[in-house]
Amino acid sequence: MLKTSGYAAPSARAPLQPFSFERRDVGPRDVLIDIRYCGICHSDLHQARDEWGGAAFPMVPGHEVVGVVAKIGKKVKKFRVGQAVGVGCFVDSCRKCHYCKMSEQQFCENHVSFTYNSTEQDRLTPTFGGYSKQMVVDENYVLRIPPGIPLQRAAPLLCAGITTYAPLRQWGVGKGTRLGVLGLGGLGHMAVKIGAALGAEVTVFSRSEEKKKDAKRLGAARFLVTANAKAFEDHQQYFETIIDTVSAKRPVDPYFELLKTDGTYILVGVPEHPLELKAMPLISRRRKLVGSLIGGIAQTQEMLNFCARKKLAADVEVIAMREVNAAYERLLKGDVRYRFVLDLATL
Ligand code: NAP
Ligand code: ZN
Ligand code: ZN
């Protein structure tokens, strides 16, 4: 086994703290990654505080991982030592089912080994995430970071990037369409950049005017404050697609009315508490409410290549490892522009 260190939540109510643990030895198809940066996703906070239930402790969060290949197993074909690589939300899956064969491993019918707060394919060995120095991952679950994207700005693409790219592609966001983005946080700001790069007219919905200037800089054509009732009246049946990235419970049906007939409401935010909604706004215009979960390996690579081609990356605030607990508090307040990224060199 390989000794490494990181930060872990010891329980749902305790702050994260330094933690020593072991990774498996590098197997024939494994890649050893020296982690350079890891993004802080709101899902890390939800899970470290057990807001979704079923959390396993100690928990080393982190699924927006970038680093450099330090060692490869004998049979590794896809990577070489020194290459910039990334790891997203899962590190293994059954590889045999319909969805694994389609490279949609996040929907594996047997067992997805999520990057942390989960287990390996044996369903016993816990997985530990990217708030750590090193990671050992099968080459089939590792992504190439294309040259041209600074590593710290690439990290959030591994979750925030793919989580927004996948449904925007799925639901036909592009030239001649109007996209609404709810919540301008980590996912929201990537939805704006990607939606604009796909050619859509993007409108941001945010709780205050604070982020208006940023929204425009990120590529939004328009900006609306969610408390502004008039804005809702003026935008009835305006959008083909809305993507909801909000991390907390609040009303969703007022936004359904902003969708055209057959419009699509994409829910990616996962609040702790159940959402409530009125049926009629959905039914009356055959609108769709759809969910979406991250994305598979093939599409994650496609997204990374797309971002490199379009010169897109996340807007980040790089922080030291010891600042992680303070960063969680700021994340809760919406005080982040637009993703915290941990610098593992500070560990
Ligand atoms: P984030 O950076 O904290 O952004 C969430 C945004 O939601 C905030 O910036 C804020 O935007 C808005 N918001 C927060 N609290 C609100 C409230 N009480 N009322 C209204 N708006 C509020 O979080 P994130 O990392 O982007 O993640 C967003 C959500 O997506 C989380 O629930 C996360 O777990 C989930 N997620 C899902 C997937 C998936 O595969 N489906 C993947 C990753 C993350 P404004 O300040 O602009 O109002
Ligand atoms: Zn995430
Ligand atoms: Zn499978």
mmCIF file of C-alpha atoms and ligand atoms in Angstrom:
data_model
loop_
_atom_site.group_PDB
_atom_site.id
_atom_site.type_symbol
_atom_site.label_atom_id
_atom_site.label_comp_id
_atom_site.label_asym_id
_atom_site.label_seq_id
_atom_site.Cartn_x
_atom_site.Cartn_y
_atom_site.Cartn_z
ATOM 1 C CA MET A 1 0.000 0.000 0.000
ATOM 2 C CA LEU A 2 0.976 3.590 -0.560
ATOM 3 C CA LYS A 3 0.880 6.063 2.310
ATOM 4 C CA THR A 4 -0.635 9.432 1.527
ATOM 5 C CA SER A 5 -2.316 12.327 3.295
ATOM 6 C CA GLY A 6 -5.178 14.682 2.835
ATOM 7 C CA TYR A 7 -8.051 16.356 4.631
ATOM 8 C CA ALA A 8 -11.082 14.435 5.855
ATOM 9 C CA ALA A 9 -14.391 15.131 7.545
ATOM 10 C CA PRO A 10 -14.372 12.875 10.635
ATOM 11 C CA SER A 11 -18.163 13.188 10.993
ATOM 12 C CA ALA A 12 -21.074 15.200 9.649
ATOM 13 C CA ARG A 13 -20.747 17.804 12.376
ATOM 14 C CA ALA A 14 -16.981 18.243 12.636
ATOM 15 C CA PRO A 15 -14.785 20.442 10.444
ATOM 16 C CA LEU A 16 -12.386 18.837 7.975
ATOM 17 C CA GLN A 17 -8.958 18.081 9.388
ATOM 18 C CA PRO A 18 -5.620 16.545 8.311
ATOM 19 C CA PHE A 19 -5.881 12.801 7.688
ATOM 20 C CA SER A 20 -3.354 10.089 6.812
ATOM 21 C CA PHE A 21 -4.463 7.038 4.846
ATOM 22 C CA GLU A 22 -3.385 4.523 2.209
ATOM 23 C CA ARG A 23 -3.937 4.140 -1.503
ATOM 24 C CA ARG A 24 -3.621 0.793 -3.282
ATOM 25 C CA ASP A 25 -0.331 -0.058 -4.986
ATOM 26 C CA VAL A 26 -0.169 0.847 -8.655
ATOM 27 C CA GLY A 27 -1.628 -2.137 -10.540
ATOM 28 C CA PRO A 28 -0.909 -3.043 -14.181
ATOM 29 C CA ARG A 29 -3.592 -0.692 -15.532
ATOM 30 C CA ASP A 30 -3.336 1.991 -12.862
ATOM 31 C CA VAL A 31 -2.056 5.529 -12.998
ATOM 32 C CA LEU A 32 -0.528 7.196 -9.937
ATOM 33 C CA ILE A 33 -1.437 10.876 -9.944
ATOM 34 C CA ASP A 34 0.345 13.592 -7.987
ATOM 35 C CA ILE A 35 -2.603 15.859 -7.309
ATOM 36 C CA ARG A 36 -1.948 19.548 -7.896
ATOM 37 C CA TYR A 37 -5.424 21.088 -7.526
ATOM 38 C CA CYS A 38 -8.882 20.015 -6.471
ATOM 39 C CA GLY A 39 -12.053 22.067 -6.903
ATOM 40 C CA ILE A 40 -14.611 22.426 -4.105
ATOM 41 C CA CYS A 41 -18.025 21.411 -5.421
ATOM 42 C CA HIS A 42 -21.152 22.141 -3.402
ATOM 43 C CA SER A 43 -21.724 18.360 -3.477
ATOM 44 C CA ASP A 44 -18.605 18.037 -1.281
ATOM 45 C CA LEU A 45 -20.308 20.163 1.347
ATOM 46 C CA HIS A 46 -23.672 18.375 1.016
ATOM 47 C CA GLN A 47 -21.930 15.027 1.565
ATOM 48 C CA ALA A 48 -19.392 16.049 4.229
ATOM 49 C CA ARG A 49 -22.375 17.306 6.258
ATOM 50 C CA ASP A 50 -24.455 14.253 5.343
ATOM 51 C CA GLU A 51 -27.269 16.340 3.852
ATOM 52 C CA TRP A 52 -28.183 13.576 1.404
ATOM 53 C CA GLY A 53 -28.039 10.742 3.971
ATOM 54 C CA GLY A 54 -25.907 7.596 4.012
ATOM 55 C CA ALA A 55 -22.545 9.338 4.282
ATOM 56 C CA ALA A 56 -19.501 7.263 5.295
ATOM 57 C CA PHE A 57 -16.809 8.744 7.557
ATOM 58 C CA PRO A 58 -13.997 9.587 7.652
ATOM 59 C CA MET A 59 -14.659 11.228 4.273
ATOM 60 C CA VAL A 60 -11.996 12.732 2.019
ATOM 61 C CA PRO A 61 -14.095 14.785 -0.427
ATOM 62 C CA GLY A 62 -13.034 16.073 -3.829
ATOM 63 C CA HIS A 63 -14.048 15.072 -7.354
ATOM 64 C CA GLU A 64 -12.593 17.887 -9.424
ATOM 65 C CA VAL A 65 -9.085 16.531 -9.424
ATOM 66 C CA VAL A 66 -6.158 17.547 -11.609
ATOM 67 C CA GLY A 67 -2.546 16.525 -11.375
ATOM 68 C CA VAL A 68 0.397 15.010 -13.115
ATOM 69 C CA VAL A 69 1.070 11.336 -13.812
ATOM 70 C CA ALA A 70 3.820 10.179 -11.431
ATOM 71 C CA LYS A 71 3.901 6.478 -12.298
ATOM 72 C CA ILE A 72 2.092 4.065 -14.598
ATOM 73 C CA GLY A 73 1.376 0.335 -14.411
ATOM 74 C CA LYS A 74 2.999 -2.089 -16.874
ATOM 75 C CA LYS A 75 -0.053 -2.348 -19.120
ATOM 76 C CA VAL A 76 -1.073 1.306 -19.191
ATOM 77 C CA LYS A 77 -1.425 2.502 -22.793
ATOM 78 C CA LYS A 78 -3.239 5.805 -22.592
ATOM 79 C CA PHE A 79 -0.933 7.842 -20.348
ATOM 80 C CA ARG A 80 2.725 8.562 -19.745
ATOM 81 C CA VAL A 81 4.631 9.940 -16.767
ATOM 82 C CA GLY A 82 4.550 13.746 -16.587
ATOM 83 C CA GLN A 83 1.240 14.134 -18.434
ATOM 84 C CA ALA A 84 -1.484 16.472 -17.073
ATOM 85 C CA VAL A 85 -4.558 14.465 -16.144
ATOM 86 C CA GLY A 86 -7.869 14.758 -14.361
ATOM 87 C CA VAL A 87 -10.312 12.624 -12.397
ATOM 88 C CA GLY A 88 -13.990 13.450 -12.041
ATOM 89 C CA CYS A 89 -16.863 12.071 -9.991
ATOM 90 C CA PHE A 90 -16.237 8.331 -10.390
ATOM 91 C CA VAL A 91 -13.179 6.085 -10.488
ATOM 92 C CA ASP A 92 -14.662 2.759 -11.603
ATOM 93 C CA SER A 93 -17.846 0.953 -12.701
ATOM 94 C CA CYS A 94 -18.763 -2.583 -13.813
ATOM 95 C CA ARG A 95 -17.565 -2.048 -17.435
ATOM 96 C CA LYS A 96 -20.011 -4.695 -18.703
ATOM 97 C CA CYS A 97 -23.518 -3.251 -18.559
ATOM 98 C CA HIS A 98 -25.325 -1.332 -21.301
ATOM 99 C CA TYR A 99 -24.404 2.069 -19.863
ATOM 100 C CA CYS A 100 -20.751 1.226 -19.206
ATOM 101 C CA LYS A 101 -20.450 0.024 -22.817
ATOM 102 C CA MET A 102 -21.942 3.342 -23.973
ATOM 103 C CA SER A 103 -19.388 5.214 -21.829
ATOM 104 C CA GLU A 104 -22.168 6.507 -19.597
ATOM 105 C CA GLN A 105 -20.574 4.962 -16.530
ATOM 106 C CA GLN A 106 -22.461 7.296 -14.188
ATOM 107 C CA PHE A 107 -25.561 5.203 -14.941
ATOM 108 C CA CYS A 108 -23.855 1.815 -14.435
ATOM 109 C CA GLU A 109 -26.528 -0.773 -13.656
ATOM 110 C CA ASN A 110 -24.318 -2.646 -11.206
ATOM 111 C CA HIS A 111 -22.109 -0.381 -9.121
ATOM 112 C CA VAL A 112 -20.593 3.030 -9.712
ATOM 113 C CA SER A 113 -17.477 3.599 -7.622
ATOM 114 C CA PHE A 114 -17.832 7.298 -6.965
ATOM 115 C CA THR A 115 -14.574 9.109 -6.260
ATOM 116 C CA TYR A 116 -15.355 9.426 -2.547
ATOM 117 C CA ASN A 117 -18.085 8.509 -0.071
ATOM 118 C CA SER A 118 -18.473 5.277 -2.035
ATOM 119 C CA THR A 119 -16.741 1.923 -2.473
ATOM 120 C CA GLU A 120 -14.548 0.227 -5.038
ATOM 121 C CA GLN A 121 -16.054 -2.518 -7.224
ATOM 122 C CA ASP A 122 -15.694 -4.977 -4.300
ATOM 123 C CA ARG A 123 -18.382 -2.831 -2.597
ATOM 124 C CA LEU A 124 -16.245 -2.881 0.546
ATOM 125 C CA THR A 125 -13.115 -0.774 0.129
ATOM 126 C CA PRO A 126 -13.947 2.882 0.714
ATOM 127 C CA THR A 127 -12.964 5.456 -1.899
ATOM 128 C CA PHE A 128 -11.226 8.693 -0.919
ATOM 129 C CA GLY A 129 -11.315 11.847 -3.014
ATOM 130 C CA GLY A 130 -9.052 14.562 -4.250
ATOM 131 C CA TYR A 131 -8.439 16.653 -1.126
ATOM 132 C CA SER A 132 -5.238 14.623 -0.945
ATOM 133 C CA LYS A 133 -1.692 14.385 -2.252
ATOM 134 C CA GLN A 134 -1.984 11.334 -4.472
ATOM 135 C CA MET A 135 -4.504 9.088 -6.091
ATOM 136 C CA VAL A 136 -4.341 5.703 -7.870
ATOM 137 C CA VAL A 137 -6.902 5.304 -10.646
ATOM 138 C CA ASP A 138 -7.476 2.804 -13.468
ATOM 139 C CA GLU A 139 -6.440 4.446 -16.753
ATOM 140 C CA ASN A 140 -9.930 4.021 -18.203
ATOM 141 C CA TYR A 141 -11.288 6.485 -15.640
ATOM 142 C CA VAL A 142 -8.616 9.156 -16.117
ATOM 143 C CA LEU A 143 -9.016 12.180 -18.420
ATOM 144 C CA ARG A 144 -6.420 14.061 -20.450
ATOM 145 C CA ILE A 145 -6.175 17.764 -19.706
ATOM 146 C CA PRO A 146 -5.536 19.374 -23.089
ATOM 147 C CA PRO A 147 -2.611 21.788 -23.264
ATOM 148 C CA GLY A 148 -3.625 25.432 -22.998
ATOM 149 C CA ILE A 149 -5.931 25.115 -19.970
ATOM 150 C CA PRO A 150 -4.125 26.138 -16.748
ATOM 151 C CA LEU A 151 -4.465 23.223 -14.317
ATOM 152 C CA GLN A 152 -6.144 25.176 -11.532
ATOM 153 C CA ARG A 153 -8.770 26.438 -13.986
ATOM 154 C CA ALA A 154 -9.246 22.958 -15.460
ATOM 155 C CA ALA A 155 -10.091 21.293 -12.136
ATOM 156 C CA PRO A 156 -13.731 22.507 -11.930
ATOM 157 C CA LEU A 157 -14.398 21.247 -15.446
ATOM 158 C CA LEU A 158 -14.247 17.681 -14.094
ATOM 159 C CA CYS A 159 -17.579 18.163 -12.325
ATOM 160 C CA ALA A 160 -19.062 21.638 -12.891
ATOM 161 C CA GLY A 161 -18.006 21.532 -16.556
ATOM 162 C CA ILE A 162 -19.373 18.126 -17.484
ATOM 163 C CA THR A 163 -22.515 18.464 -15.332
ATOM 164 C CA THR A 164 -23.579 21.466 -17.388
ATOM 165 C CA TYR A 165 -22.126 20.459 -20.777
ATOM 166 C CA ALA A 166 -23.889 17.063 -20.851
ATOM 167 C CA PRO A 167 -27.519 18.259 -20.465
ATOM 168 C CA LEU A 168 -27.003 21.368 -22.606
ATOM 169 C CA ARG A 169 -25.898 19.058 -25.424
ATOM 170 C CA GLN A 170 -28.618 16.514 -24.660
ATOM 171 C CA TRP A 171 -31.393 19.110 -24.888
ATOM 172 C CA GLY A 172 -30.238 20.943 -27.984
ATOM 173 C CA VAL A 173 -28.955 24.201 -26.548
ATOM 174 C CA GLY A 174 -27.267 26.096 -29.384
ATOM 175 C CA LYS A 175 -27.611 28.823 -31.984
ATOM 176 C CA GLY A 176 -31.069 30.339 -32.157
ATOM 177 C CA THR A 177 -32.107 29.053 -28.721
ATOM 178 C CA ARG A 178 -32.560 30.848 -25.417
ATOM 179 C CA LEU A 179 -31.110 29.381 -22.241
ATOM 180 C CA GLY A 180 -31.922 30.447 -18.680
ATOM 181 C CA VAL A 181 -29.341 29.681 -15.980
ATOM 182 C CA LEU A 182 -30.560 29.620 -12.366
ATOM 183 C CA GLY A 183 -27.902 30.355 -9.750
ATOM 184 C CA LEU A 184 -24.525 31.831 -10.629
ATOM 185 C CA GLY A 185 -22.184 29.587 -8.651
ATOM 186 C CA GLY A 186 -19.709 26.936 -9.733
ATOM 187 C CA LEU A 187 -22.078 25.041 -12.023
ATOM 188 C CA GLY A 188 -23.994 28.157 -13.057
ATOM 189 C CA HIS A 189 -20.964 30.062 -14.282
ATOM 190 C CA MET A 190 -19.870 27.067 -16.383
ATOM 191 C CA ALA A 191 -23.402 26.770 -17.796
ATOM 192 C CA VAL A 192 -23.165 30.416 -18.878
ATOM 193 C CA LYS A 193 -19.776 29.961 -20.543
ATOM 194 C CA ILE A 194 -20.692 26.691 -22.252
ATOM 195 C CA GLY A 195 -24.191 27.839 -23.249
ATOM 196 C CA ALA A 196 -22.744 30.994 -24.833
ATOM 197 C CA ALA A 197 -19.982 28.994 -26.557
ATOM 198 C CA LEU A 198 -22.656 26.711 -28.014
ATOM 199 C CA GLY A 199 -24.277 29.809 -29.494
ATOM 200 C CA ALA A 200 -27.326 30.225 -27.250
ATOM 201 C CA GLU A 201 -28.617 33.542 -25.883
ATOM 202 C CA VAL A 202 -28.004 33.136 -22.148
ATOM 203 C CA THR A 203 -29.984 34.784 -19.337
ATOM 204 C CA VAL A 204 -28.797 34.499 -15.726
ATOM 205 C CA PHE A 205 -31.234 34.415 -12.793
ATOM 206 C CA SER A 206 -29.523 35.413 -9.561
ATOM 207 C CA ARG A 207 -30.708 36.523 -6.118
ATOM 208 C CA SER A 208 -29.275 40.036 -6.297
ATOM 209 C CA GLU A 209 -27.658 42.514 -8.682
ATOM 210 C CA GLU A 210 -24.219 41.695 -7.248
ATOM 211 C CA LYS A 211 -23.115 39.344 -9.996
ATOM 212 C CA LYS A 212 -24.610 41.262 -12.922
ATOM 213 C CA LYS A 213 -21.328 42.580 -14.323
ATOM 214 C CA ASP A 214 -19.697 39.187 -13.969
ATOM 215 C CA ALA A 215 -22.586 37.481 -15.729
ATOM 216 C CA LYS A 216 -22.081 39.662 -18.789
ATOM 217 C CA ARG A 217 -18.333 39.072 -18.740
ATOM 218 C CA LEU A 218 -18.920 35.320 -18.550
ATOM 219 C CA GLY A 219 -21.030 35.477 -21.704
ATOM 220 C CA ALA A 220 -24.609 36.136 -20.572
ATOM 221 C CA ALA A 221 -26.644 38.442 -22.789
ATOM 222 C CA ARG A 222 -29.135 39.195 -20.025
ATOM 223 C CA PHE A 223 -29.404 39.189 -16.240
ATOM 224 C CA LEU A 224 -32.524 39.002 -14.065
ATOM 225 C CA VAL A 225 -32.960 39.209 -10.313
ATOM 226 C CA THR A 226 -35.157 36.381 -9.035
ATOM 227 C CA ALA A 227 -37.149 38.640 -6.674
ATOM 228 C CA ASN A 228 -38.256 40.852 -9.583
ATOM 229 C CA ALA A 229 -41.871 39.835 -10.307
ATOM 230 C CA LYS A 230 -42.039 42.055 -13.390
ATOM 231 C CA ALA A 231 -39.154 40.148 -14.985
ATOM 232 C CA PHE A 232 -41.227 36.967 -14.665
ATOM 233 C CA GLU A 233 -44.232 38.621 -16.317
ATOM 234 C CA ASP A 234 -42.067 39.889 -19.151
ATOM 235 C CA HIS A 235 -40.498 36.507 -19.861
ATOM 236 C CA GLN A 236 -43.479 34.156 -20.035
ATOM 237 C CA GLN A 237 -42.730 31.430 -22.621
ATOM 238 C CA TYR A 238 -39.399 32.988 -23.468
ATOM 239 C CA PHE A 239 -36.933 30.098 -23.097
ATOM 240 C CA GLU A 240 -36.486 26.752 -24.816
ATOM 241 C CA THR A 241 -34.347 25.532 -21.922
ATOM 242 C CA ILE A 242 -33.647 26.407 -18.300
ATOM 243 C CA ILE A 243 -30.892 24.817 -16.240
ATOM 244 C CA ASP A 244 -31.377 24.944 -12.465
ATOM 245 C CA THR A 245 -28.086 24.792 -10.540
ATOM 246 C CA VAL A 246 -29.410 26.058 -7.211
ATOM 247 C CA SER A 247 -28.136 24.215 -4.128
ATOM 248 C CA ALA A 248 -31.033 25.071 -1.793
ATOM 249 C CA LYS A 249 -34.799 24.608 -1.628
ATOM 250 C CA ARG A 250 -36.912 27.393 -3.184
ATOM 251 C CA PRO A 251 -39.922 27.558 -5.534
ATOM 252 C CA VAL A 252 -39.346 26.094 -9.000
ATOM 253 C CA ASP A 253 -42.742 26.301 -10.725
ATOM 254 C CA PRO A 254 -42.581 30.050 -11.442
ATOM 255 C CA TYR A 255 -39.744 29.202 -13.819
ATOM 256 C CA PHE A 256 -41.817 26.605 -15.686
ATOM 257 C CA GLU A 257 -44.014 29.459 -16.946
ATOM 258 C CA LEU A 258 -40.954 31.012 -18.563
ATOM 259 C CA LEU A 259 -40.550 27.987 -20.822
ATOM 260 C CA LYS A 260 -42.117 27.725 -24.255
ATOM 261 C CA THR A 261 -44.428 24.840 -25.142
ATOM 262 C CA ASP A 262 -42.294 21.669 -25.040
ATOM 263 C CA GLY A 263 -39.577 23.577 -23.198
ATOM 264 C CA THR A 264 -37.180 21.724 -20.927
ATOM 265 C CA TYR A 265 -36.368 22.427 -17.283
ATOM 266 C CA ILE A 266 -33.078 20.718 -16.451
ATOM 267 C CA LEU A 267 -32.585 20.120 -12.748
ATOM 268 C CA VAL A 268 -28.995 19.546 -11.684
ATOM 269 C CA GLY A 269 -28.982 21.145 -8.220
ATOM 270 C CA VAL A 270 -29.516 18.661 -5.386
ATOM 271 C CA PRO A 271 -30.880 20.555 -2.350
ATOM 272 C CA GLU A 272 -30.984 18.861 1.027
ATOM 273 C CA HIS A 273 -34.773 19.224 1.297
ATOM 274 C CA PRO A 274 -37.418 18.068 -1.237
ATOM 275 C CA LEU A 275 -38.651 20.609 -3.775
ATOM 276 C CA GLU A 276 -42.339 21.390 -4.095
ATOM 277 C CA LEU A 277 -44.002 22.163 -7.382
ATOM 278 C CA LYS A 278 -47.415 22.900 -8.850
ATOM 279 C CA ALA A 279 -48.457 20.507 -11.607
ATOM 280 C CA MET A 280 -50.341 22.898 -13.882
ATOM 281 C CA PRO A 281 -47.426 25.053 -15.094
ATOM 282 C CA LEU A 282 -45.693 21.878 -16.257
ATOM 283 C CA ILE A 283 -48.718 20.185 -17.781
ATOM 284 C CA SER A 284 -50.294 23.152 -19.507
ATOM 285 C CA ARG A 285 -47.592 23.478 -22.155
ATOM 286 C CA ARG A 286 -46.202 19.938 -22.300
ATOM 287 C CA ARG A 287 -43.070 21.172 -20.582
ATOM 288 C CA LYS A 288 -40.471 18.659 -19.452
ATOM 289 C CA LEU A 289 -38.802 18.455 -16.062
ATOM 290 C CA VAL A 290 -35.610 16.417 -16.480
ATOM 291 C CA GLY A 291 -32.696 15.504 -14.274
ATOM 292 C CA SER A 292 -29.094 15.067 -15.247
ATOM 293 C CA LEU A 293 -26.133 13.461 -13.505
ATOM 294 C CA ILE A 294 -22.552 14.509 -14.358
ATOM 295 C CA GLY A 295 -21.461 12.727 -17.582
ATOM 296 C CA GLY A 296 -19.536 9.697 -18.834
ATOM 297 C CA ILE A 297 -15.825 9.411 -19.554
ATOM 298 C CA ALA A 298 -16.097 9.852 -23.331
ATOM 299 C CA GLN A 299 -18.239 12.966 -23.036
ATOM 300 C CA THR A 300 -16.067 14.392 -20.255
ATOM 301 C CA GLN A 301 -13.071 14.144 -22.591
ATOM 302 C CA GLU A 302 -15.161 15.711 -25.363
ATOM 303 C CA MET A 303 -16.065 18.587 -22.993
ATOM 304 C CA LEU A 304 -12.412 19.141 -22.034
ATOM 305 C CA ASN A 305 -11.442 19.263 -25.707
ATOM 306 C CA PHE A 306 -14.359 21.622 -26.422
ATOM 307 C CA CYS A 307 -13.229 23.959 -23.625
ATOM 308 C CA ALA A 308 -9.647 23.932 -24.928
ATOM 309 C CA ARG A 309 -10.847 24.705 -28.459
ATOM 310 C CA LYS A 310 -13.119 27.514 -27.252
ATOM 311 C CA LYS A 311 -10.484 28.762 -24.762
ATOM 312 C CA LEU A 312 -12.850 28.229 -21.855
ATOM 313 C CA ALA A 313 -12.034 27.383 -18.259
ATOM 314 C CA ALA A 314 -13.449 28.018 -14.803
ATOM 315 C CA ASP A 315 -13.033 31.304 -12.921
ATOM 316 C CA VAL A 316 -11.317 30.223 -9.739
ATOM 317 C CA GLU A 317 -10.101 31.407 -6.358
ATOM 318 C CA VAL A 318 -7.130 29.246 -5.420
ATOM 319 C CA ILE A 319 -6.906 28.637 -1.670
ATOM 320 C CA ALA A 320 -4.660 26.799 0.768
ATOM 321 C CA MET A 321 -5.741 23.467 2.228
ATOM 322 C CA ARG A 322 -6.103 24.929 5.743
ATOM 323 C CA GLU A 323 -8.729 27.362 4.377
ATOM 324 C CA VAL A 324 -11.094 24.586 3.365
ATOM 325 C CA ASN A 325 -13.527 24.954 6.285
ATOM 326 C CA ALA A 326 -13.767 28.715 5.831
ATOM 327 C CA ALA A 327 -14.357 28.129 2.117
ATOM 328 C CA TYR A 328 -17.316 25.844 2.920
ATOM 329 C CA GLU A 329 -18.886 28.658 4.957
ATOM 330 C CA ARG A 330 -18.340 31.142 2.147
ATOM 331 C CA LEU A 331 -19.813 28.679 -0.359
ATOM 332 C CA LEU A 332 -22.958 28.475 1.758
ATOM 333 C CA LYS A 333 -23.293 32.253 1.579
ATOM 334 C CA GLY A 334 -22.819 32.305 -2.196
ATOM 335 C CA ASP A 335 -19.554 34.176 -1.647
ATOM 336 C CA VAL A 336 -17.409 32.552 -4.327
ATOM 337 C CA ARG A 337 -16.246 33.824 -7.730
ATOM 338 C CA TYR A 338 -16.857 31.194 -9.040
ATOM 339 C CA ARG A 339 -15.094 28.102 -7.766
ATOM 340 C CA PHE A 340 -12.744 27.520 -4.843
ATOM 341 C CA VAL A 341 -9.809 25.379 -5.875
ATOM 342 C CA LEU A 342 -7.504 23.811 -3.296
ATOM 343 C CA ASP A 343 -3.768 24.041 -3.945
ATOM 344 C CA LEU A 344 -2.422 20.676 -2.762
ATOM 345 C CA ALA A 345 1.117 22.073 -2.575
ATOM 346 C CA THR A 346 -0.067 23.803 0.621
ATOM 347 C CA LEU A 347 -0.792 20.503 2.359
HETATM 348 P P1 NAP B 1 -22.624 26.819 -5.636
HETATM 349 O O1 NAP B 1 -21.321 27.210 -6.252
HETATM 350 O O2 NAP B 1 -22.815 27.007 -4.195
HETATM 351 O O3 NAP B 1 -23.776 27.560 -6.462
HETATM 352 C C1 NAP B 1 -25.136 27.465 -6.127
HETATM 353 C C2 NAP B 1 -25.824 28.777 -6.473
HETATM 354 O O4 NAP B 1 -27.192 28.625 -6.138
HETATM 355 C C3 NAP B 1 -25.355 29.969 -5.675
HETATM 356 O O5 NAP B 1 -24.233 30.587 -6.237
HETATM 357 C C4 NAP B 1 -26.568 30.870 -5.690
HETATM 358 O O6 NAP B 1 -26.595 31.641 -6.884
HETATM 359 C C5 NAP B 1 -27.727 29.884 -5.721
HETATM 360 N N1 NAP B 1 -28.331 29.723 -4.394
HETATM 361 C C6 NAP B 1 -27.745 29.238 -3.265
HETATM 362 N N2 NAP B 1 -28.606 29.230 -2.233
HETATM 363 C C7 NAP B 1 -29.769 29.709 -2.700
HETATM 364 C C8 NAP B 1 -31.042 29.932 -2.128
HETATM 365 N N3 NAP B 1 -31.295 29.679 -0.825
HETATM 366 N N4 NAP B 1 -32.012 30.429 -2.911
HETATM 367 C C9 NAP B 1 -31.786 30.703 -4.208
HETATM 368 N N5 NAP B 1 -30.581 30.516 -4.800
HETATM 369 C C10 NAP B 1 -29.602 30.020 -4.060
HETATM 370 O O7 NAP B 1 -22.909 25.264 -5.901
HETATM 371 P P2 NAP B 1 -22.457 24.324 -7.137
HETATM 372 O O8 NAP B 1 -21.187 23.664 -6.777
HETATM 373 O O9 NAP B 1 -22.600 25.087 -8.394
HETATM 374 O O10 NAP B 1 -23.575 23.184 -7.057
HETATM 375 C C11 NAP B 1 -24.936 23.504 -7.245
HETATM 376 C C12 NAP B 1 -25.827 22.313 -6.949
HETATM 377 O O11 NAP B 1 -25.607 21.309 -7.954
HETATM 378 C C13 NAP B 1 -25.520 21.622 -5.631
HETATM 379 O O12 NAP B 1 -26.737 21.212 -5.030
HETATM 380 C C14 NAP B 1 -24.695 20.404 -6.036
HETATM 381 O O13 NAP B 1 -24.761 19.355 -5.129
HETATM 382 C C15 NAP B 1 -25.359 20.064 -7.341
HETATM 383 N N6 NAP B 1 -24.535 19.264 -8.259
HETATM 384 C C16 NAP B 1 -25.200 18.370 -9.047
HETATM 385 C C17 NAP B 1 -24.505 17.612 -9.976
HETATM 386 C C18 NAP B 1 -25.236 16.669 -10.877
HETATM 387 O O14 NAP B 1 -24.607 15.796 -11.492
HETATM 388 N N7 NAP B 1 -26.529 16.805 -11.023
HETATM 389 C C19 NAP B 1 -23.119 17.766 -10.101
HETATM 390 C C20 NAP B 1 -22.491 18.711 -9.293
HETATM 391 C C21 NAP B 1 -23.203 19.456 -8.378
HETATM 392 P P3 NAP B 1 -26.866 33.241 -6.867
HETATM 393 O O15 NAP B 1 -25.931 33.795 -5.827
HETATM 394 O O16 NAP B 1 -26.534 33.638 -8.240
HETATM 395 O O17 NAP B 1 -28.299 33.442 -6.516
HETATM 396 ZN ZN ZN B 2 -19.440 18.025 -8.090
HETATM 397 ZN ZN ZN B 3 -21.838 -0.890 -15.613
#
